[in-house]
Amino acid sequence: MYRKAYNIHVNGVLHCRVRYSQLLGLHEQIKKEYGSNVVPAFPPKKIFTLTPAEVEQRREQLEKYMQAVRQDPLLGTSEMFNSFLRKAQQETQQIPTEEVALDICLSNGQKVTVNILTSDQTEDVLDAVATKLDLPDDLVGYFSLFLVREGVDEGLTFVRKLQEFELPYVSITSLRSSEFHILLRKSYWDMAYDGDVMDNRVGLNLLYAQTVSDIERGWILVNKDQHRQLKSLQEKGSKKEFIHLGQTLKYYGYIKFDPCITDFPEKGCQVIVSAGNNELNFHVKLPNEQIKEGSFKVTRMRCWRVTSSVPIANGTTNPCSASKCDVKLELAFEYLMSKDRLQWVTITSQQAIMMSICLQSMVDELMVKKSGGSIKKMLRKRHNGSIHRSDSQQAVKSPPLLDSPDPNREQIVKLSTKLSSVSLRGISASNSANDISGNDFHGNYAFEGIGDDDL
């Protein structure tokens, strides 16, 4: 009998390996817990050996199933679904459950070492860091853990925000590179909420360290006079005043991304994108070497989505290795340029997923503010894993599937704060060149098949 399993990739890096029987078991659990009417259809078992066409058909069916589960506001945020992915991640990386020390970086370069279990999820690790720092429980939700990569020039690349479906120790260990770190950073955008954080000594120190770091990295623009004022405040130890001055500076609270490519205002332009203040800011280098700056407000984006493609060589799709998958990521958003004119803008960047997560979290904050809700309650709910995707989907008024502006690109599901969609790639038992081409993926994981399990 033909044997197959599926690799789930997170941003092109292997997250876990699951068998068809495991996915079927998950389906039965979900059906038992939530009822048959809620759960999408699952590809049935086959008695006879599958033909290549049937293998591809099953891959597509499983892809649609996982997309449907993750997009469902109830199923996609369920502990059952997330724990399934966490357990599979740990089993795939063959890391036993045991006590370990994990370093968490702060913005000022210091490290906090926490004693955790290898099986601790993101929320557990964040709680451990907060306890070690003596950060109050009601402020924990104001911060998140981010996977970052530090370059040789000390440049900082944000890869993604660690999610509830992964185990931070396993995620960082599986990368097998000292370039990657886990960073603690504030998880909100509206500077009005800085006051909540600064009322606490530990919160003030964390926010101060982040502001100093962002200025030193050039993420916040400072002129000579402002620099002199900031230095004076530093020397006096006036942290609150330092932050208050920082709040008046351009790009305060923004995350700056690595140089990438955009098709706006014309194709092939180099651009540096920053996210903050409910917008994506562009510094575009035009073909004539002229630099243009512009901003795209999230409130004028009708929808957005992330797509990926696998490079083609000699007419065949490049195979994914066991640890890394060479993919090209794009973020595209439909923007209201004028009263009656919508236009798609595309960014080609390996940080496309992180950009999209930033946009969605901005939408979440705006929705809470519009409804008169409490940011504290929202962040606490997010920290406890109970914020629902349906609210944010309504905010951008996008359907489950969005048409791509490129007719040659397949449809993709809109990204939300959590893991959103998957693709399944079928590959042979020997990991040879018999790859079945991978479709789009985004959110944080993609599937590919390997010959490893009874169907």
Short mmCIF file of N, CA and C in Angstrom, two decimals, residues 62-230:
data_model
loop_
_atom_site.label_atom_id
_atom_site.label_comp_id
_atom_site.label_asym_id
_atom_site.label_seq_id
_atom_site.Cartn_x
_atom_site.Cartn_y
_atom_site.Cartn_z
N LEU A 62 -6.99 17.62 1.70
CA LEU A 62 -6.47 17.86 3.05
C LEU A 62 -6.11 19.33 3.25
N GLU A 63 -5.59 19.93 2.20
CA GLU A 63 -5.26 21.35 2.27
C GLU A 63 -6.52 22.18 2.54
N LYS A 64 -7.57 21.88 1.79
CA LYS A 64 -8.82 22.62 1.97
C LYS A 64 -9.40 22.38 3.36
N TYR A 65 -9.25 21.15 3.84
CA TYR A 65 -9.77 20.82 5.17
C TYR A 65 -9.05 21.64 6.24
N MET A 66 -7.72 21.65 6.18
CA MET A 66 -6.96 22.37 7.19
C MET A 66 -7.20 23.88 7.11
N GLN A 67 -7.37 24.39 5.89
CA GLN A 67 -7.69 25.80 5.73
C GLN A 67 -9.04 26.12 6.37
N ALA A 68 -10.01 25.24 6.13
CA ALA A 68 -11.35 25.46 6.66
C ALA A 68 -11.36 25.42 8.19
N VAL A 69 -10.61 24.48 8.77
CA VAL A 69 -10.54 24.38 10.23
C VAL A 69 -9.91 25.63 10.81
N ARG A 70 -8.78 26.05 10.21
CA ARG A 70 -8.07 27.18 10.79
C ARG A 70 -8.83 28.49 10.62
N GLN A 71 -9.58 28.62 9.55
CA GLN A 71 -10.34 29.85 9.33
C GLN A 71 -11.58 29.92 10.19
N ASP A 72 -12.04 28.78 10.69
CA ASP A 72 -13.23 28.79 11.53
C ASP A 72 -12.92 29.47 12.86
N PRO A 73 -13.71 30.49 13.27
CA PRO A 73 -13.39 31.23 14.50
C PRO A 73 -13.46 30.37 15.76
N LEU A 74 -14.18 29.27 15.71
CA LEU A 74 -14.26 28.37 16.87
C LEU A 74 -13.19 27.29 16.81
N LEU A 75 -13.12 26.60 15.69
CA LEU A 75 -12.18 25.47 15.56
C LEU A 75 -10.73 25.95 15.48
N GLY A 76 -10.52 27.04 14.74
CA GLY A 76 -9.15 27.50 14.49
C GLY A 76 -8.45 28.02 15.72
N THR A 77 -9.21 28.46 16.72
CA THR A 77 -8.60 28.96 17.95
C THR A 77 -8.70 27.95 19.09
N SER A 78 -9.19 26.76 18.78
CA SER A 78 -9.42 25.77 19.83
C SER A 78 -8.10 25.20 20.35
N GLU A 79 -8.09 24.88 21.61
CA GLU A 79 -6.92 24.26 22.23
C GLU A 79 -6.66 22.89 21.61
N MET A 80 -7.71 22.21 21.19
CA MET A 80 -7.57 20.90 20.58
C MET A 80 -6.71 20.97 19.31
N PHE A 81 -6.98 21.96 18.48
CA PHE A 81 -6.24 22.12 17.23
C PHE A 81 -4.80 22.55 17.50
N ASN A 82 -4.63 23.53 18.38
CA ASN A 82 -3.29 24.03 18.66
C ASN A 82 -2.42 23.01 19.37
N SER A 83 -3.01 22.26 20.30
CA SER A 83 -2.23 21.24 21.01
C SER A 83 -1.81 20.12 20.07
N PHE A 84 -2.64 19.84 19.07
CA PHE A 84 -2.29 18.84 18.07
C PHE A 84 -1.00 19.25 17.34
N LEU A 85 -0.93 20.52 16.95
CA LEU A 85 0.25 21.01 16.24
C LEU A 85 1.48 21.06 17.15
N ARG A 86 1.26 21.42 18.41
CA ARG A 86 2.39 21.47 19.34
C ARG A 86 2.96 20.08 19.60
N LYS A 87 2.08 19.12 19.82
CA LYS A 87 2.53 17.75 20.06
C LYS A 87 3.25 17.19 18.84
N ALA A 88 2.71 17.47 17.66
CA ALA A 88 3.34 16.98 16.43
C ALA A 88 4.71 17.63 16.24
N GLN A 89 4.83 18.91 16.59
CA GLN A 89 6.11 19.60 16.48
C GLN A 89 7.16 18.94 17.37
N GLN A 90 6.79 18.66 18.60
CA GLN A 90 7.74 18.07 19.54
C GLN A 90 8.13 16.66 19.10
N GLU A 91 7.16 15.88 18.62
CA GLU A 91 7.45 14.51 18.19
C GLU A 91 8.36 14.51 16.96
N THR A 92 8.09 15.43 16.04
CA THR A 92 8.88 15.48 14.81
C THR A 92 10.34 15.84 15.10
N GLN A 93 10.56 16.80 15.97
CA GLN A 93 11.92 17.22 16.30
C GLN A 93 12.59 16.28 17.30
N GLN A 94 11.81 15.30 17.80
CA GLN A 94 12.33 14.28 18.71
C GLN A 94 13.02 14.90 19.93
N ILE A 95 12.34 15.87 20.51
CA ILE A 95 12.84 16.51 21.72
C ILE A 95 11.98 16.05 22.89
N PRO A 96 12.56 15.31 23.84
CA PRO A 96 11.77 14.81 24.97
C PRO A 96 11.34 15.94 25.90
N THR A 97 10.29 15.69 26.66
CA THR A 97 9.85 16.67 27.64
C THR A 97 10.79 16.64 28.84
N GLU A 98 11.44 17.76 29.09
CA GLU A 98 12.37 17.86 30.20
C GLU A 98 12.58 19.33 30.54
N GLU A 99 13.14 19.57 31.69
CA GLU A 99 13.42 20.94 32.10
C GLU A 99 14.64 21.47 31.37
N VAL A 100 14.55 22.71 30.89
CA VAL A 100 15.66 23.33 30.16
C VAL A 100 15.72 24.81 30.53
N ALA A 101 16.84 25.42 30.22
CA ALA A 101 16.99 26.87 30.37
C ALA A 101 16.89 27.50 28.99
N LEU A 102 16.08 28.54 28.88
CA LEU A 102 15.87 29.21 27.61
C LEU A 102 16.17 30.69 27.76
N ASP A 103 16.99 31.22 26.87
CA ASP A 103 17.34 32.64 26.90
C ASP A 103 16.33 33.45 26.11
N ILE A 104 15.82 34.51 26.72
CA ILE A 104 14.92 35.45 26.06
C ILE A 104 15.62 36.80 26.03
N CYS A 105 15.73 37.39 24.86
CA CYS A 105 16.44 38.66 24.71
C CYS A 105 15.51 39.85 25.00
N LEU A 106 16.08 40.87 25.61
CA LEU A 106 15.39 42.14 25.80
C LEU A 106 15.92 43.13 24.77
N SER A 107 15.22 44.23 24.60
CA SER A 107 15.58 45.19 23.56
C SER A 107 16.96 45.81 23.78
N ASN A 108 17.42 45.87 25.03
CA ASN A 108 18.73 46.48 25.32
C ASN A 108 19.89 45.50 25.19
N GLY A 109 19.59 44.30 24.68
CA GLY A 109 20.65 43.31 24.49
C GLY A 109 20.82 42.36 25.65
N GLN A 110 20.23 42.67 26.79
CA GLN A 110 20.31 41.77 27.93
C GLN A 110 19.48 40.51 27.67
N LYS A 111 19.83 39.45 28.37
CA LYS A 111 19.10 38.20 28.24
C LYS A 111 18.52 37.80 29.58
N VAL A 112 17.32 37.27 29.52
CA VAL A 112 16.65 36.72 30.69
C VAL A 112 16.58 35.22 30.50
N THR A 113 17.15 34.47 31.42
CA THR A 113 17.13 33.02 31.33
C THR A 113 16.01 32.48 32.20
N VAL A 114 15.11 31.73 31.56
CA VAL A 114 13.97 31.15 32.28
C VAL A 114 14.08 29.63 32.25
N ASN A 115 13.68 29.02 33.34
CA ASN A 115 13.64 27.56 33.41
C ASN A 115 12.24 27.10 33.05
N ILE A 116 12.16 26.35 31.97
CA ILE A 116 10.87 25.91 31.45
C ILE A 116 10.94 24.44 31.09
N LEU A 117 9.82 23.90 30.62
CA LEU A 117 9.80 22.58 30.02
C LEU A 117 9.89 22.72 28.51
N THR A 118 10.50 21.77 27.87
CA THR A 118 10.58 21.81 26.40
C THR A 118 9.19 21.79 25.78
N SER A 119 8.21 21.30 26.51
CA SER A 119 6.83 21.19 26.01
C SER A 119 5.98 22.40 26.35
N ASP A 120 6.58 23.43 26.95
CA ASP A 120 5.82 24.63 27.29
C ASP A 120 5.47 25.42 26.03
N GLN A 121 4.21 25.85 25.95
CA GLN A 121 3.77 26.63 24.80
C GLN A 121 4.16 28.10 24.97
N THR A 122 3.88 28.90 23.96
CA THR A 122 4.30 30.30 23.95
C THR A 122 3.80 31.07 25.16
N GLU A 123 2.53 30.88 25.51
CA GLU A 123 1.97 31.60 26.64
C GLU A 123 2.68 31.23 27.94
N ASP A 124 3.03 29.95 28.09
CA ASP A 124 3.75 29.51 29.29
C ASP A 124 5.11 30.19 29.40
N VAL A 125 5.81 30.27 28.28
CA VAL A 125 7.14 30.89 28.27
C VAL A 125 7.03 32.37 28.57
N LEU A 126 6.02 33.03 27.97
CA LEU A 126 5.82 34.46 28.23
C LEU A 126 5.52 34.70 29.71
N ASP A 127 4.71 33.84 30.30
CA ASP A 127 4.43 33.96 31.74
C ASP A 127 5.69 33.77 32.57
N ALA A 128 6.55 32.83 32.15
CA ALA A 128 7.79 32.58 32.89
C ALA A 128 8.71 33.80 32.83
N VAL A 129 8.76 34.44 31.66
CA VAL A 129 9.58 35.65 31.51
C VAL A 129 9.04 36.76 32.39
N ALA A 130 7.72 36.93 32.37
CA ALA A 130 7.09 37.97 33.19
C ALA A 130 7.36 37.76 34.67
N THR A 131 7.29 36.50 35.10
CA THR A 131 7.56 36.18 36.50
C THR A 131 9.01 36.50 36.86
N LYS A 132 9.92 36.15 35.95
CA LYS A 132 11.33 36.40 36.20
C LYS A 132 11.62 37.90 36.28
N LEU A 133 10.92 38.68 35.48
CA LEU A 133 11.12 40.13 35.47
C LEU A 133 10.29 40.85 36.52
N ASP A 134 9.35 40.12 37.15
CA ASP A 134 8.42 40.71 38.10
C ASP A 134 7.45 41.66 37.41
N LEU A 135 7.06 41.32 36.19
CA LEU A 135 6.06 42.09 35.44
C LEU A 135 4.67 41.63 35.88
N PRO A 136 3.79 42.55 36.31
CA PRO A 136 2.46 42.17 36.81
C PRO A 136 1.63 41.42 35.77
N ASP A 137 0.75 40.57 36.26
CA ASP A 137 -0.09 39.75 35.37
C ASP A 137 -0.91 40.60 34.41
N ASP A 138 -1.40 41.76 34.89
CA ASP A 138 -2.27 42.57 34.03
C ASP A 138 -1.50 43.31 32.93
N LEU A 139 -0.17 43.20 32.93
CA LEU A 139 0.63 43.81 31.87
C LEU A 139 1.25 42.79 30.93
N VAL A 140 1.12 41.51 31.26
CA VAL A 140 1.75 40.48 30.43
C VAL A 140 1.23 40.53 29.00
N GLY A 141 -0.08 40.74 28.84
CA GLY A 141 -0.68 40.76 27.50
C GLY A 141 -0.24 41.93 26.64
N TYR A 142 0.43 42.91 27.23
CA TYR A 142 0.94 44.04 26.45
C TYR A 142 2.22 43.67 25.70
N PHE A 143 2.76 42.49 25.99
CA PHE A 143 4.03 42.07 25.39
C PHE A 143 3.86 40.73 24.69
N SER A 144 4.73 40.49 23.72
CA SER A 144 4.74 39.22 23.00
C SER A 144 6.17 38.76 22.80
N LEU A 145 6.30 37.50 22.42
CA LEU A 145 7.60 36.93 22.08
C LEU A 145 7.72 36.87 20.56
N PHE A 146 8.84 37.34 20.04
CA PHE A 146 9.08 37.36 18.59
C PHE A 146 10.32 36.56 18.25
N LEU A 147 10.24 35.85 17.15
CA LEU A 147 11.42 35.17 16.61
C LEU A 147 12.13 36.17 15.71
N VAL A 148 13.39 36.46 16.02
CA VAL A 148 14.16 37.43 15.25
C VAL A 148 15.47 36.83 14.82
N ARG A 149 16.06 37.40 13.79
CA ARG A 149 17.38 36.98 13.32
C ARG A 149 18.31 38.19 13.35
N GLU A 150 19.45 38.02 13.94
CA GLU A 150 20.42 39.11 14.03
C GLU A 150 21.50 38.92 12.98
N GLY A 151 21.71 39.94 12.15
CA GLY A 151 22.69 39.86 11.08
C GLY A 151 24.08 40.23 11.56
N VAL A 152 25.06 40.10 10.65
CA VAL A 152 26.45 40.38 11.00
C VAL A 152 26.65 41.85 11.34
N ASP A 153 25.82 42.73 10.77
CA ASP A 153 25.93 44.15 11.05
C ASP A 153 25.03 44.57 12.20
N GLU A 154 24.60 43.58 13.00
CA GLU A 154 23.71 43.79 14.14
C GLU A 154 22.32 44.27 13.71
N GLY A 155 22.00 44.11 12.43
CA GLY A 155 20.65 44.41 11.98
C GLY A 155 19.68 43.36 12.52
N LEU A 156 18.46 43.78 12.78
CA LEU A 156 17.47 42.89 13.38
C LEU A 156 16.34 42.62 12.39
N THR A 157 16.13 41.35 12.08
CA THR A 157 15.07 40.95 11.17
C THR A 157 13.98 40.22 11.96
N PHE A 158 12.77 40.77 11.93
CA PHE A 158 11.64 40.11 12.59
C PHE A 158 11.11 39.00 11.67
N VAL A 159 11.16 37.79 12.15
CA VAL A 159 10.68 36.65 11.36
C VAL A 159 9.18 36.46 11.57
N ARG A 160 8.78 36.37 12.82
CA ARG A 160 7.35 36.23 13.13
C ARG A 160 7.13 36.39 14.62
N LYS A 161 5.88 36.59 14.99
CA LYS A 161 5.49 36.54 16.39
C LYS A 161 5.20 35.08 16.73
N LEU A 162 5.73 34.61 17.84
CA LEU A 162 5.49 33.23 18.23
C LEU A 162 4.02 33.05 18.57
N GLN A 163 3.45 31.95 18.08
CA GLN A 163 2.01 31.73 18.18
C GLN A 163 1.69 30.63 19.17
N GLU A 164 0.39 30.43 19.40
CA GLU A 164 -0.05 29.47 20.41
C GLU A 164 0.06 28.03 19.92
N PHE A 165 0.32 27.82 18.64
CA PHE A 165 0.40 26.46 18.12
C PHE A 165 1.83 25.90 18.17
N GLU A 166 2.79 26.67 18.72
CA GLU A 166 4.16 26.20 18.71
C GLU A 166 4.79 26.22 20.09
N LEU A 167 5.88 25.48 20.22
CA LEU A 167 6.66 25.40 21.44
C LEU A 167 7.93 26.21 21.23
N PRO A 168 8.09 27.33 21.90
CA PRO A 168 9.24 28.22 21.64
C PRO A 168 10.60 27.52 21.71
N TYR A 169 10.79 26.66 22.70
CA TYR A 169 12.09 25.99 22.82
C TYR A 169 12.35 25.11 21.60
N VAL A 170 11.33 24.37 21.19
CA VAL A 170 11.47 23.49 20.03
C VAL A 170 11.66 24.32 18.76
N SER A 171 10.92 25.42 18.63
CA SER A 171 11.03 26.26 17.44
C SER A 171 12.43 26.83 17.28
N ILE A 172 13.00 27.36 18.36
CA ILE A 172 14.31 27.99 18.27
C ILE A 172 15.41 26.94 18.14
N THR A 173 15.25 25.81 18.81
CA THR A 173 16.26 24.75 18.75
C THR A 173 16.32 24.10 17.38
N SER A 174 15.17 23.92 16.75
CA SER A 174 15.12 23.25 15.46
C SER A 174 15.78 24.06 14.35
N LEU A 175 15.96 25.36 14.55
CA LEU A 175 16.60 26.19 13.54
C LEU A 175 18.11 25.96 13.48
N ARG A 176 18.68 25.49 14.58
CA ARG A 176 20.09 25.12 14.64
C ARG A 176 21.00 26.24 14.13
N SER A 177 20.72 27.45 14.57
CA SER A 177 21.53 28.60 14.17
C SER A 177 21.58 29.61 15.30
N SER A 178 22.76 30.11 15.60
CA SER A 178 22.92 31.11 16.67
C SER A 178 22.44 32.49 16.24
N GLU A 179 22.09 32.65 14.96
CA GLU A 179 21.60 33.94 14.47
C GLU A 179 20.19 34.24 14.99
N PHE A 180 19.45 33.20 15.32
CA PHE A 180 18.06 33.37 15.72
C PHE A 180 17.94 33.50 17.24
N HIS A 181 17.04 34.40 17.65
CA HIS A 181 16.79 34.63 19.07
C HIS A 181 15.29 34.83 19.28
N ILE A 182 14.88 34.71 20.54
CA ILE A 182 13.51 35.06 20.92
C ILE A 182 13.58 36.38 21.66
N LEU A 183 12.80 37.35 21.19
CA LEU A 183 12.84 38.71 21.71
C LEU A 183 11.52 39.08 22.36
N LEU A 184 11.59 39.72 23.52
CA LEU A 184 10.41 40.26 24.18
C LEU A 184 10.21 41.71 23.73
N ARG A 185 9.02 42.02 23.23
CA ARG A 185 8.73 43.37 22.73
C ARG A 185 7.26 43.66 22.93
N LYS A 186 6.90 44.94 23.04
CA LYS A 186 5.49 45.29 23.23
C LYS A 186 4.68 44.83 22.02
N SER A 187 3.43 44.48 22.26
CA SER A 187 2.60 43.88 21.20
C SER A 187 1.45 44.78 20.78
N TYR A 188 1.43 46.02 21.19
CA TYR A 188 0.35 46.94 20.81
C TYR A 188 0.96 48.07 19.98
N TRP A 189 0.09 48.87 19.35
CA TRP A 189 0.54 49.92 18.44
C TRP A 189 0.23 51.33 18.92
N ASP A 190 -0.91 51.52 19.55
CA ASP A 190 -1.36 52.85 19.95
C ASP A 190 -0.54 53.33 21.14
N MET A 191 0.21 54.41 20.95
CA MET A 191 1.07 54.91 22.02
C MET A 191 0.28 55.40 23.24
N ALA A 192 -1.02 55.56 23.09
CA ALA A 192 -1.83 55.97 24.23
C ALA A 192 -1.79 54.94 25.33
N TYR A 193 -1.50 53.69 24.97
CA TYR A 193 -1.45 52.62 25.96
C TYR A 193 -0.08 52.52 26.64
N ASP A 194 0.87 53.34 26.19
CA ASP A 194 2.17 53.36 26.87
C ASP A 194 2.01 53.74 28.34
N GLY A 195 1.01 54.59 28.61
CA GLY A 195 0.80 55.04 29.99
C GLY A 195 0.51 53.90 30.94
N ASP A 196 -0.27 52.91 30.47
CA ASP A 196 -0.55 51.74 31.31
C ASP A 196 0.74 51.02 31.68
N VAL A 197 1.62 50.90 30.70
CA VAL A 197 2.87 50.17 30.91
C VAL A 197 3.83 50.96 31.79
N MET A 198 3.90 52.27 31.57
CA MET A 198 4.86 53.10 32.30
C MET A 198 4.49 53.31 33.76
N ASP A 199 3.25 53.00 34.13
CA ASP A 199 2.85 53.13 35.53
C ASP A 199 3.53 52.08 36.41
N ASN A 200 4.08 51.06 35.76
CA ASN A 200 4.79 50.01 36.49
C ASN A 200 6.29 50.13 36.24
N ARG A 201 7.09 49.89 37.26
CA ARG A 201 8.54 50.06 37.15
C ARG A 201 9.14 49.14 36.08
N VAL A 202 8.75 47.87 36.09
CA VAL A 202 9.30 46.92 35.12
C VAL A 202 8.82 47.27 33.71
N GLY A 203 7.54 47.60 33.60
CA GLY A 203 7.00 47.98 32.30
C GLY A 203 7.71 49.21 31.74
N LEU A 204 7.97 50.17 32.62
CA LEU A 204 8.69 51.37 32.22
C LEU A 204 10.09 51.03 31.70
N ASN A 205 10.79 50.17 32.40
CA ASN A 205 12.14 49.79 31.99
C ASN A 205 12.14 49.08 30.63
N LEU A 206 11.15 48.22 30.41
CA LEU A 206 11.06 47.49 29.14
C LEU A 206 10.77 48.45 27.99
N LEU A 207 9.83 49.36 28.20
CA LEU A 207 9.46 50.31 27.15
C LEU A 207 10.61 51.28 26.88
N TYR A 208 11.31 51.68 27.93
CA TYR A 208 12.46 52.57 27.78
C TYR A 208 13.56 51.88 26.98
N ALA A 209 13.86 50.63 27.31
CA ALA A 209 14.89 49.88 26.60
C ALA A 209 14.54 49.72 25.12
N GLN A 210 13.26 49.49 24.83
CA GLN A 210 12.83 49.34 23.44
C GLN A 210 12.97 50.66 22.68
N THR A 211 12.62 51.76 23.31
CA THR A 211 12.72 53.07 22.67
C THR A 211 14.17 53.43 22.37
N VAL A 212 15.05 53.19 23.35
CA VAL A 212 16.48 53.44 23.14
C VAL A 212 17.01 52.60 21.99
N SER A 213 16.65 51.32 21.97
CA SER A 213 17.11 50.41 20.92
C SER A 213 16.64 50.85 19.54
N ASP A 214 15.36 51.23 19.44
CA ASP A 214 14.81 51.65 18.15
C ASP A 214 15.50 52.91 17.63
N ILE A 215 15.86 53.79 18.54
CA ILE A 215 16.57 55.01 18.14
C ILE A 215 17.98 54.66 17.67
N GLU A 216 18.66 53.81 18.42
CA GLU A 216 20.03 53.43 18.06
C GLU A 216 20.08 52.69 16.73
N ARG A 217 19.04 51.93 16.42
CA ARG A 217 18.99 51.19 15.15
C ARG A 217 18.57 52.08 13.98
N GLY A 218 18.15 53.29 14.28
CA GLY A 218 17.72 54.18 13.23
C GLY A 218 16.27 53.97 12.82
N TRP A 219 15.54 53.21 13.59
CA TRP A 219 14.13 52.99 13.28
C TRP A 219 13.31 54.24 13.60
N ILE A 220 13.72 54.99 14.60
CA ILE A 220 13.08 56.27 14.94
C ILE A 220 13.99 57.39 14.46
N LEU A 221 13.44 58.34 13.72
CA LEU A 221 14.24 59.43 13.18
C LEU A 221 14.48 60.51 14.25
N VAL A 222 15.74 60.91 14.39
CA VAL A 222 16.12 61.89 15.40
C VAL A 222 17.06 62.93 14.76
N ASN A 223 16.76 64.23 14.92
CA ASN A 223 17.69 65.25 14.44
C ASN A 223 18.69 65.59 15.55
N LYS A 224 19.62 66.47 15.27
CA LYS A 224 20.70 66.77 16.22
C LYS A 224 20.18 67.36 17.53
N ASP A 225 19.23 68.26 17.43
CA ASP A 225 18.68 68.89 18.63
C ASP A 225 17.94 67.87 19.49
N GLN A 226 17.15 67.03 18.85
CA GLN A 226 16.42 65.99 19.57
C GLN A 226 17.39 64.99 20.20
N HIS A 227 18.43 64.68 19.46
CA HIS A 227 19.43 63.74 19.98
C HIS A 227 20.08 64.29 21.24
N ARG A 228 20.34 65.58 21.25
CA ARG A 228 20.96 66.22 22.41
C ARG A 228 20.00 66.18 23.61
N GLN A 229 18.73 66.43 23.36
CA GLN A 229 17.74 66.38 24.44
C GLN A 229 17.62 64.96 25.00
N LEU A 230 17.59 63.99 24.10
CA LEU A 230 17.47 62.60 24.53
C LEU A 230 18.68 62.17 25.37
#
